[in-house]
Amino acid sequence: MATYTGHCHCAAVKYTFTISPGLEEQELVSCNCSYCSTTGALLLYPKTTDFSFTDGADNLTEYRFATGSIEHLFCKVCGTNMTAKSLVEGAFSGIQAVNARTLDGIDLENMKVKKVNGKDFTFPSKADGEK
């Protein structure tokens, strides 16, 4: 298990997470969905239980689109895209998508990047997944 920290551009929001294997063995995800391609996020997926905001969670605001099944969190001070998570059981549940561009002290140039076709992926709606 390796521990990492990160923050938004203005440092109003900070987070930490653990992940195994460490970043040197992880593949970042470059998704071509309308949101990720617009924000330029490179994603990493620690477990939700291994991720926490350590400072400034009150400076977060959320954005949802299309089916409303993904909660995208960003800093309401500087606008940095921070994380996303599924609100639908069984559809990527249990993981927190972290924008790797917000990690502290990590050189992303040497990281492996996998391209994912999110543009053609259909998420269930939140209403469909609610119990």
Coordinates of C-alpha atoms in Angstrom, one line a residue:
M1 CA 0.0 0.0 0.0
A2 CA 1.3 3.4 -0.9
T3 CA -0.1 6.7 0.4
Y4 CA -0.6 9.8 -1.8
T5 CA -1.8 13.4 -1.2
G6 CA -3.2 16.0 -3.5
H7 CA -4.9 19.3 -3.7
C8 CA -6.8 21.7 -6.0
H9 CA -5.0 24.6 -7.7
C10 CA -5.7 27.1 -4.9
A11 CA -5.1 24.4 -2.1
A12 CA -8.5 25.1 -0.6
V13 CA -9.3 21.4 -0.9
K14 CA -6.8 18.6 0.1
Y15 CA -7.1 14.9 0.1
T16 CA -5.2 11.7 0.8
F17 CA -5.6 8.0 -0.3
T18 CA -3.8 4.7 -0.3
I19 CA -3.6 2.4 -3.2
S20 CA -2.0 -0.9 -4.0
P21 CA 0.0 -1.4 -6.1
G22 CA 1.7 2.1 -6.0
L23 CA 1.5 4.6 -8.7
E24 CA 4.6 3.3 -10.5
E25 CA 2.6 0.2 -11.3
Q26 CA -0.8 1.9 -12.0
E27 CA -2.3 2.8 -15.4
L28 CA -3.9 6.2 -15.5
V29 CA -7.2 6.4 -17.5
S30 CA -7.8 8.9 -20.2
C31 CA -11.5 8.9 -20.9
N32 CA -13.1 10.4 -24.0
C33 CA -16.5 11.1 -22.5
S34 CA -17.8 14.6 -22.9
Y35 CA -16.9 15.6 -19.3
C36 CA -13.4 14.0 -19.1
S37 CA -12.3 15.2 -22.5
T38 CA -13.4 18.7 -21.7
T39 CA -11.6 18.8 -18.3
G40 CA -8.6 16.9 -19.4
A41 CA -8.6 14.6 -16.4
L42 CA -6.3 11.6 -16.1
L43 CA -8.0 9.2 -13.7
L44 CA -6.7 6.9 -11.0
Y45 CA -9.1 4.6 -9.0
P46 CA -8.5 4.0 -5.3
K47 CA -11.2 2.4 -3.3
T48 CA -13.7 4.9 -1.8
T49 CA -12.9 3.5 1.7
D50 CA -9.2 4.4 1.1
F51 CA -9.8 8.0 0.1
S52 CA -10.6 11.0 2.2
F53 CA -10.7 14.8 2.0
T54 CA -8.4 16.1 4.7
D55 CA -9.1 19.8 4.4
G56 CA -11.6 22.1 2.7
A57 CA -14.4 19.6 1.9
D58 CA -16.8 22.5 2.5
N59 CA -15.1 24.1 -0.6
L60 CA -16.4 21.3 -2.8
T61 CA -19.4 21.5 -5.1
E62 CA -20.8 18.8 -7.3
Y63 CA -21.8 18.5 -10.9
R64 CA -23.9 15.7 -12.5
F65 CA -25.0 15.3 -16.1
A66 CA -26.8 12.9 -18.4
T67 CA -28.1 10.1 -16.2
G68 CA -27.0 11.9 -13.0
S69 CA -25.3 8.7 -11.8
I70 CA -21.8 10.1 -11.4
E71 CA -21.0 12.8 -8.8
H72 CA -18.2 15.0 -10.1
L73 CA -16.6 17.1 -7.3
F74 CA -14.7 20.2 -7.9
C75 CA -13.3 23.1 -5.9
K76 CA -15.8 26.0 -5.8
V77 CA -13.0 28.5 -5.2
C78 CA -10.7 27.7 -8.2
G79 CA -12.8 25.3 -10.3
T80 CA -10.3 22.3 -10.2
N81 CA -11.9 19.0 -11.2
M82 CA -11.0 16.8 -8.2
T83 CA -12.8 13.4 -8.1
A84 CA -15.9 11.5 -9.3
K85 CA -17.8 8.5 -7.9
S86 CA -20.7 6.5 -9.0
L87 CA -24.0 6.8 -7.1
V88 CA -25.4 3.6 -8.6
E89 CA -24.8 0.3 -6.9
G90 CA -22.8 -2.0 -9.2
A91 CA -21.8 0.6 -11.7
F92 CA -18.2 1.4 -10.7
S93 CA -19.3 1.4 -7.0
G94 CA -16.7 1.3 -4.4
I95 CA -14.1 3.4 -6.3
Q96 CA -13.2 7.0 -6.2
A97 CA -12.0 8.4 -9.5
V98 CA -9.2 10.9 -8.7
N99 CA -7.9 13.4 -11.2
A100 CA -4.2 12.4 -11.1
R101 CA -3.3 15.9 -12.3
T102 CA -4.1 17.1 -8.7
L103 CA -1.6 14.7 -7.0
D104 CA 1.3 16.3 -5.0
G105 CA 4.8 15.9 -6.4
I106 CA 4.0 13.2 -9.1
D107 CA 5.5 13.5 -12.5
L108 CA 2.8 12.2 -14.8
E109 CA 5.0 12.2 -17.9
N110 CA 6.4 8.8 -17.2
M111 CA 3.1 7.2 -16.2
K112 CA 1.3 4.6 -18.3
V113 CA -2.0 5.9 -19.8
K114 CA -4.8 3.7 -21.0
K115 CA -7.4 5.3 -23.3
V116 CA -11.0 4.4 -22.5
N117 CA -14.1 4.9 -24.7
G118 CA -16.4 6.5 -22.2
K119 CA -18.2 8.4 -25.0
D120 CA -20.0 5.2 -25.9
F121 CA -20.6 3.8 -22.4
T122 CA -24.1 4.1 -21.1
F123 CA -24.4 4.5 -17.3
P124 CA -27.6 3.5 -15.6
S125 CA -29.5 6.4 -14.2
K126 CA -29.5 7.1 -10.5
A127 CA -33.2 6.4 -10.4
D128 CA -32.7 3.0 -12.1
G129 CA -30.1 2.0 -9.5
E130 CA -31.9 3.3 -6.4
K131 CA -33.5 0.7 -4.1

